[in-house]
PDB file of C-alpha atoms in Angstrom:
ATOM      1  CA  MET A  22       6.952 -32.389  71.790  1.00  0.00           C
ATOM      2  CA  LYS A  23       9.393 -30.352  69.739  1.00  0.00           C
ATOM      3  CA  SER A  24      13.105 -30.483  70.433  1.00  0.00           C
ATOM      4  CA  THR A  25      14.761 -27.362  70.670  1.00  0.00           C
ATOM      5  CA  HIS A  26      17.939 -26.790  68.217  1.00  0.00           C
ATOM      6  CA  TYR A  27      20.619 -24.154  68.307  1.00  0.00           C
ATOM      7  CA  PHE A  28      23.525 -22.830  66.403  1.00  0.00           C
ATOM      8  CA  LEU A  29      26.444 -20.412  66.585  1.00  0.00           C
ATOM      9  CA  GLY A  30      26.924 -17.620  64.237  1.00  0.00           C
ATOM     10  CA  VAL A  31      27.540 -14.032  63.418  1.00  0.00           C
ATOM     11  CA  PRO A  32      24.559 -11.939  62.780  1.00  0.00           C
ATOM     12  CA  VAL A  33      24.482  -9.705  59.546  1.00  0.00           C
ATOM     13  CA  LYS A  34      23.697  -6.180  61.429  1.00  0.00           C
ATOM     14  CA  ASN A  35      24.882  -4.344  58.195  1.00  0.00           C
ATOM     15  CA  ILE A  36      22.019  -2.530  56.788  1.00  0.00           C
ATOM     16  CA  ILE A  37      23.330  -2.190  53.590  1.00  0.00           C
ATOM     17  CA  ILE A  38      24.602  -5.690  53.230  1.00  0.00           C
ATOM     18  CA  LYS A  39      20.971  -6.757  54.884  1.00  0.00           C
ATOM     19  CA  GLU A  40      19.647  -4.582  51.817  1.00  0.00           C
ATOM     20  CA  ARG A  41      21.629  -6.256  48.914  1.00  0.00           C
ATOM     21  CA  LEU A  42      20.846  -9.758  50.641  1.00  0.00           C
ATOM     22  CA  LEU A  43      17.312  -8.863  50.261  1.00  0.00           C
ATOM     23  CA  GLU A  44      17.177  -7.431  46.786  1.00  0.00           C
ATOM     24  CA  ASN A  45      19.196 -10.817  45.892  1.00  0.00           C
ATOM     25  CA  ARG A  46      16.352 -12.975  47.498  1.00  0.00           C
ATOM     26  CA  LYS A  47      13.626 -10.898  45.749  1.00  0.00           C
ATOM     27  CA  LYS A  48      15.206 -11.725  42.305  1.00  0.00           C
ATOM     28  CA  LEU A  49      15.383 -15.094  43.358  1.00  0.00           C
ATOM     29  CA  GLN A  50      11.567 -14.977  44.187  1.00  0.00           C
ATOM     30  CA  GLN A  51      10.847 -13.936  40.800  1.00  0.00           C
ATOM     31  CA  GLN A  52      12.140 -17.257  39.174  1.00  0.00           C
ATOM     32  CA  MET A  53      11.949 -19.427  41.865  1.00  0.00           C
ATOM     33  CA  ASP A  54       9.988 -21.112  44.479  1.00  0.00           C
ATOM     34  CA  TYR A  55      11.170 -22.558  47.951  1.00  0.00           C
ATOM     35  CA  LYS A  56       9.590 -23.651  50.893  1.00  0.00           C
ATOM     36  CA  VAL A  57      11.794 -21.371  53.124  1.00  0.00           C
ATOM     37  CA  TRP A  58      12.841 -17.671  52.509  1.00  0.00           C
ATOM     38  CA  THR A  59      15.560 -16.206  54.914  1.00  0.00           C
ATOM     39  CA  ALA A  60      13.736 -13.111  56.932  1.00  0.00           C
ATOM     40  CA  PRO A  61      16.243 -10.465  56.625  1.00  0.00           C
ATOM     41  CA  GLU A  62      16.108 -10.367  60.775  1.00  0.00           C
ATOM     42  CA  ASP A  63      17.431 -13.797  60.520  1.00  0.00           C
ATOM     43  CA  PHE A  64      20.585 -13.103  58.255  1.00  0.00           C
ATOM     44  CA  HIS A  65      23.723 -14.788  59.650  1.00  0.00           C
ATOM     45  CA  LEU A  66      26.808 -16.950  58.958  1.00  0.00           C
ATOM     46  CA  THR A  67      26.781 -20.208  60.552  1.00  0.00           C
ATOM     47  CA  LEU A  68      29.822 -21.153  62.677  1.00  0.00           C
ATOM     48  CA  ARG A  69      28.220 -24.248  63.979  1.00  0.00           C
ATOM     49  CA  PHE A  70      25.031 -26.031  64.092  1.00  0.00           C
ATOM     50  CA  LEU A  71      24.623 -27.797  67.468  1.00  0.00           C
ATOM     51  CA  GLY A  72      21.356 -29.339  67.529  1.00  0.00           C
ATOM     52  CA  GLU A  73      19.896 -30.169  70.784  1.00  0.00           C
ATOM     53  CA  VAL A  74      21.986 -29.272  73.631  1.00  0.00           C
ATOM     54  CA  GLU A  75      22.175 -30.845  76.998  1.00  0.00           C
ATOM     55  CA  ASP A  76      24.535 -28.471  78.407  1.00  0.00           C
ATOM     56  CA  ILE A  77      23.566 -24.864  76.918  1.00  0.00           C
ATOM     57  CA  GLU A  78      25.800 -23.296  79.711  1.00  0.00           C
ATOM     58  CA  HIS A  79      28.840 -24.747  78.123  1.00  0.00           C
ATOM     59  CA  TRP A  80      27.915 -23.152  74.608  1.00  0.00           C
ATOM     60  CA  LYS A  81      27.048 -19.724  76.625  1.00  0.00           C
ATOM     61  CA  GLU A  82      30.908 -19.926  78.316  1.00  0.00           C
ATOM     62  CA  LYS A  83      32.045 -20.682  74.905  1.00  0.00           C
ATOM     63  CA  VAL A  84      30.453 -17.776  73.203  1.00  0.00           C
ATOM     64  CA  ALA A  85      31.845 -15.425  76.149  1.00  0.00           C
ATOM     65  CA  GLY A  86      35.215 -16.605  75.555  1.00  0.00           C
ATOM     66  CA  ALA A  87      34.943 -15.435  71.736  1.00  0.00           C
ATOM     67  CA  SER A  88      35.411 -11.806  73.098  1.00  0.00           C
ATOM     68  CA  ASP A  89      39.248 -12.370  72.902  1.00  0.00           C
ATOM     69  CA  PHE A  90      38.974 -12.620  69.079  1.00  0.00           C
ATOM     70  CA  PRO A  91      39.356  -9.432  67.404  1.00  0.00           C
ATOM     71  CA  PRO A  92      36.585  -7.819  64.942  1.00  0.00           C
ATOM     72  CA  PHE A  93      37.437  -8.181  61.581  1.00  0.00           C
ATOM     73  CA  ASN A  94      36.040  -7.411  58.112  1.00  0.00           C
ATOM     74  CA  LEU A  95      34.292 -10.072  55.410  1.00  0.00           C
ATOM     75  CA  LYS A  96      33.265  -9.387  51.898  1.00  0.00           C
ATOM     76  CA  ILE A  97      30.198 -11.005  50.310  1.00  0.00           C
ATOM     77  CA  GLY A  98      30.357 -12.649  46.738  1.00  0.00           C
ATOM     78  CA  GLU A  99      28.595 -14.630  44.669  1.00  0.00           C
ATOM     79  CA  VAL A 100      25.157 -15.946  44.797  1.00  0.00           C
ATOM     80  CA  GLY A 101      25.671 -19.713  44.540  1.00  0.00           C
ATOM     81  CA  PHE A 102      23.971 -23.091  45.657  1.00  0.00           C
ATOM     82  CA  PHE A 103      24.263 -26.560  47.070  1.00  0.00           C
ATOM     83  CA  GLY A 104      22.644 -29.364  45.547  1.00  0.00           C
ATOM     84  CA  ASN A 105      21.880 -30.051  41.668  1.00  0.00           C
ATOM     85  CA  PRO A 106      21.823 -26.823  39.569  1.00  0.00           C
ATOM     86  CA  GLN A 107      18.540 -27.676  38.164  1.00  0.00           C
ATOM     87  CA  HIS A 108      16.876 -27.738  41.417  1.00  0.00           C
ATOM     88  CA  PRO A 109      19.325 -26.250  44.004  1.00  0.00           C
ATOM     89  CA  ARG A 110      18.292 -27.223  47.565  1.00  0.00           C
ATOM     90  CA  VAL A 111      19.831 -23.866  49.261  1.00  0.00           C
ATOM     91  CA  VAL A 112      20.708 -20.826  47.492  1.00  0.00           C
ATOM     92  CA  PHE A 113      23.328 -18.442  49.459  1.00  0.00           C
ATOM     93  CA  GLN A 114      25.474 -15.582  49.381  1.00  0.00           C
ATOM     94  CA  SER A 115      28.894 -16.481  49.555  1.00  0.00           C
ATOM     95  CA  VAL A 116      31.286 -14.541  52.347  1.00  0.00           C
ATOM     96  CA  SER A 117      34.876 -14.019  51.634  1.00  0.00           C
ATOM     97  CA  HIS A 118      36.895 -16.711  53.567  1.00  0.00           C
ATOM     98  CA  SER A 119      39.437 -15.096  55.953  1.00  0.00           C
ATOM     99  CA  GLU A 120      42.033 -16.160  58.387  1.00  0.00           C
ATOM    100  CA  GLU A 121      40.279 -14.484  61.292  1.00  0.00           C
ATOM    101  CA  LEU A 122      36.787 -16.002  60.366  1.00  0.00           C
ATOM    102  CA  GLN A 123      38.686 -19.349  60.174  1.00  0.00           C
ATOM    103  CA  ARG A 124      40.170 -18.950  63.506  1.00  0.00           C
ATOM    104  CA  LEU A 125      36.722 -18.130  65.007  1.00  0.00           C
ATOM    105  CA  PHE A 126      35.243 -21.128  62.947  1.00  0.00           C
ATOM    106  CA  ASN A 127      37.875 -23.519  64.514  1.00  0.00           C
ATOM    107  CA  TYR A 128      37.214 -22.107  67.947  1.00  0.00           C
ATOM    108  CA  PHE A 129      33.682 -23.758  67.727  1.00  0.00           C
ATOM    109  CA  GLN A 130      34.701 -26.896  66.553  1.00  0.00           C
ATOM    110  CA  GLU A 131      36.375 -27.875  69.516  1.00  0.00           C
ATOM    111  CA  GLY A 132      38.906 -29.949  67.735  1.00  0.00           C
ATOM    112  CA  GLU A 133      36.470 -31.732  65.246  1.00  0.00           C
ATOM    113  CA  ALA A 134      37.889 -31.331  61.509  1.00  0.00           C
ATOM    114  CA  VAL A 135      34.887 -29.904  59.767  1.00  0.00           C
ATOM    115  CA  ARG A 136      34.735 -28.233  56.190  1.00  0.00           C
ATOM    116  CA  PHE A 137      33.705 -24.716  56.249  1.00  0.00           C
ATOM    117  CA  HIS A 138      32.048 -22.938  53.320  1.00  0.00           C
ATOM    118  CA  PRO A 139      30.780 -19.472  54.672  1.00  0.00           C
ATOM    119  CA  HIS A 140      27.869 -18.084  53.354  1.00  0.00           C
ATOM    120  CA  ILE A 141      24.326 -16.580  54.312  1.00  0.00           C
ATOM    121  CA  THR A 142      21.601 -18.558  53.349  1.00  0.00           C
ATOM    122  CA  LEU A 143      18.913 -17.160  51.042  1.00  0.00           C
ATOM    123  CA  ALA A 144      16.562 -19.877  50.567  1.00  0.00           C
ATOM    124  CA  LYS A 145      16.414 -23.565  51.180  1.00  0.00           C
ATOM    125  CA  LYS A 146      13.764 -26.594  50.283  1.00  0.00           C
ATOM    126  CA  TRP A 147      13.642 -25.832  46.667  1.00  0.00           C
ATOM    127  CA  ARG A 148      10.086 -26.409  45.125  1.00  0.00           C
ATOM    128  CA  LYS A 149      10.265 -25.140  41.252  1.00  0.00           C
ATOM    129  CA  GLY A 150      12.295 -22.760  39.289  1.00  0.00           C
ATOM    130  CA  LYS A 151      15.382 -22.077  37.433  1.00  0.00           C
ATOM    131  CA  LEU A 152      18.239 -20.185  39.128  1.00  0.00           C
ATOM    132  CA  PRO A 153      18.645 -16.476  37.603  1.00  0.00           C
ATOM    133  CA  GLU A 154      21.879 -14.937  37.020  1.00  0.00           C
ATOM    134  CA  ILE A 155      22.511 -12.648  39.875  1.00  0.00           C
ATOM    135  CA  GLU A 156      25.229  -9.702  40.053  1.00  0.00           C
ATOM    136  CA  SER A 157      28.231 -10.487  42.733  1.00  0.00           C
ATOM    137  CA  GLY A 158      28.183  -8.327  45.738  1.00  0.00           C
ATOM    138  CA  SER A 159      31.923  -8.761  46.238  1.00  0.00           C
ATOM    139  CA  SER A 160      32.286  -4.796  46.515  1.00  0.00           C
ATOM    140  CA  LEU A 161      30.362  -4.937  49.798  1.00  0.00           C
ATOM    141  CA  SER A 162      31.908  -5.863  52.978  1.00  0.00           C
ATOM    142  CA  TRP A 163      31.233  -5.397  56.789  1.00  0.00           C
ATOM    143  CA  ASP A 164      33.020  -5.582  59.920  1.00  0.00           C
ATOM    144  CA  VAL A 165      32.096  -8.576  61.898  1.00  0.00           C
ATOM    145  CA  ASP A 166      32.105  -7.625  65.735  1.00  0.00           C
ATOM    146  CA  THR A 167      29.595  -9.942  67.348  1.00  0.00           C
ATOM    147  CA  CYS A 168      29.327 -13.807  67.847  1.00  0.00           C
ATOM    148  CA  THR A 169      25.785 -15.470  68.847  1.00  0.00           C
ATOM    149  CA  LEU A 170      24.318 -18.392  70.055  1.00  0.00           C
ATOM    150  CA  PHE A 171      20.750 -18.534  68.675  1.00  0.00           C
ATOM    151  CA  LYS A 172      17.912 -20.807  69.606  1.00  0.00           C
ATOM    152  CA  VAL A 173      15.420 -21.956  66.557  1.00  0.00           C
ATOM    153  CA  HIS A 174      12.041 -21.521  66.295  1.00  0.00           C
ATOM    154  CA  PRO A 175      10.553 -23.403  63.311  1.00  0.00           C
ATOM    155  CA  GLY A 176       7.648 -21.612  61.810  1.00  0.00           C
ATOM    156  CA  ARG A 177       8.054 -18.631  63.209  1.00  0.00           C
ATOM    157  CA  THR A 178       9.405 -15.127  61.770  1.00  0.00           C
ATOM    158  CA  PRO A 179      12.076 -14.180  62.871  1.00  0.00           C
ATOM    159  CA  LYS A 180      13.173 -17.920  63.290  1.00  0.00           C
ATOM    160  CA  TYR A 181      16.155 -17.588  65.020  1.00  0.00           C
ATOM    161  CA  GLU A 182      16.457 -16.001  68.873  1.00  0.00           C
ATOM    162  CA  PRO A 183      19.743 -14.753  70.244  1.00  0.00           C
ATOM    163  CA  VAL A 184      20.745 -16.464  73.580  1.00  0.00           C
ATOM    164  CA  THR A 185      23.558 -14.637  74.211  1.00  0.00           C
ATOM    165  CA  SER A 186      25.885 -12.621  72.383  1.00  0.00           C
ATOM    166  CA  VAL A 187      29.253 -11.302  72.573  1.00  0.00           C
ATOM    167  CA  THR A 188      31.361  -8.396  71.121  1.00  0.00           C
ATOM    168  CA  LEU A 189      34.743  -9.520  69.656  1.00  0.00           C
ATOM    169  CA  LYS A 190      37.073  -6.965  71.282  1.00  0.00           C
ATOM    170  CA  GLY A 191      40.311  -8.915  71.145  1.00  0.00           C
ATOM    171  CA  GLN A 192      43.768  -6.970  69.650  1.00  0.00           C
ATOM    172  CA  VAL A 193      44.937  -8.056  66.296  1.00  0.00           C
ATOM    173  CA  LYS A 194      47.969  -9.716  66.650  1.00  0.00           C
ATOM    174  CA  ARG A 195      50.908  -8.090  64.673  1.00  0.00           C
ATOM    175  CA  TRP A 196      53.877 -10.095  63.689  1.00  0.00           C
ATOM    176  CA  HIS A 197      57.292  -8.469  63.362  1.00  0.00           C
ATOM    177  CA  ASN A 198      60.500  -9.895  62.097  1.00  0.00           C
TER     178      ASN A 198
END
């Protein structure tokens, strides 16, 4: 029997951003072959991969607590990769690293020290091809106002099912001297 995996993330809901991601994915598909191409419905920024979860209620409550965080803005950046440049195992669209995003990320780590490289996966599991030059999307940004617990369904499209989501509605803290 297959085990169920979960992760915490920020869904990409902005249509213009989704269109850019899809456009970049199509450019990649013209020159590369990957086993997995991310479906537009599945575009997201991962905050924490959980794997198998024994206490799903804990993570649902943790997501609910994220409502205390204020919404924030992120910009997409360059297309990048993980792995060998001759056959990159993952190709992604980078995302700006902001203090607000880092705080939300840290909230879900529960004290564990984890390196964070914010990105949106476009493709993974390289088969063949060479990474083409792709124009930066750094002029595009979107408002992040949702945090979601996702359930993974391998072999299905869309692959990620929202289990619970919360709207970020905390107040932006202003510091005065």
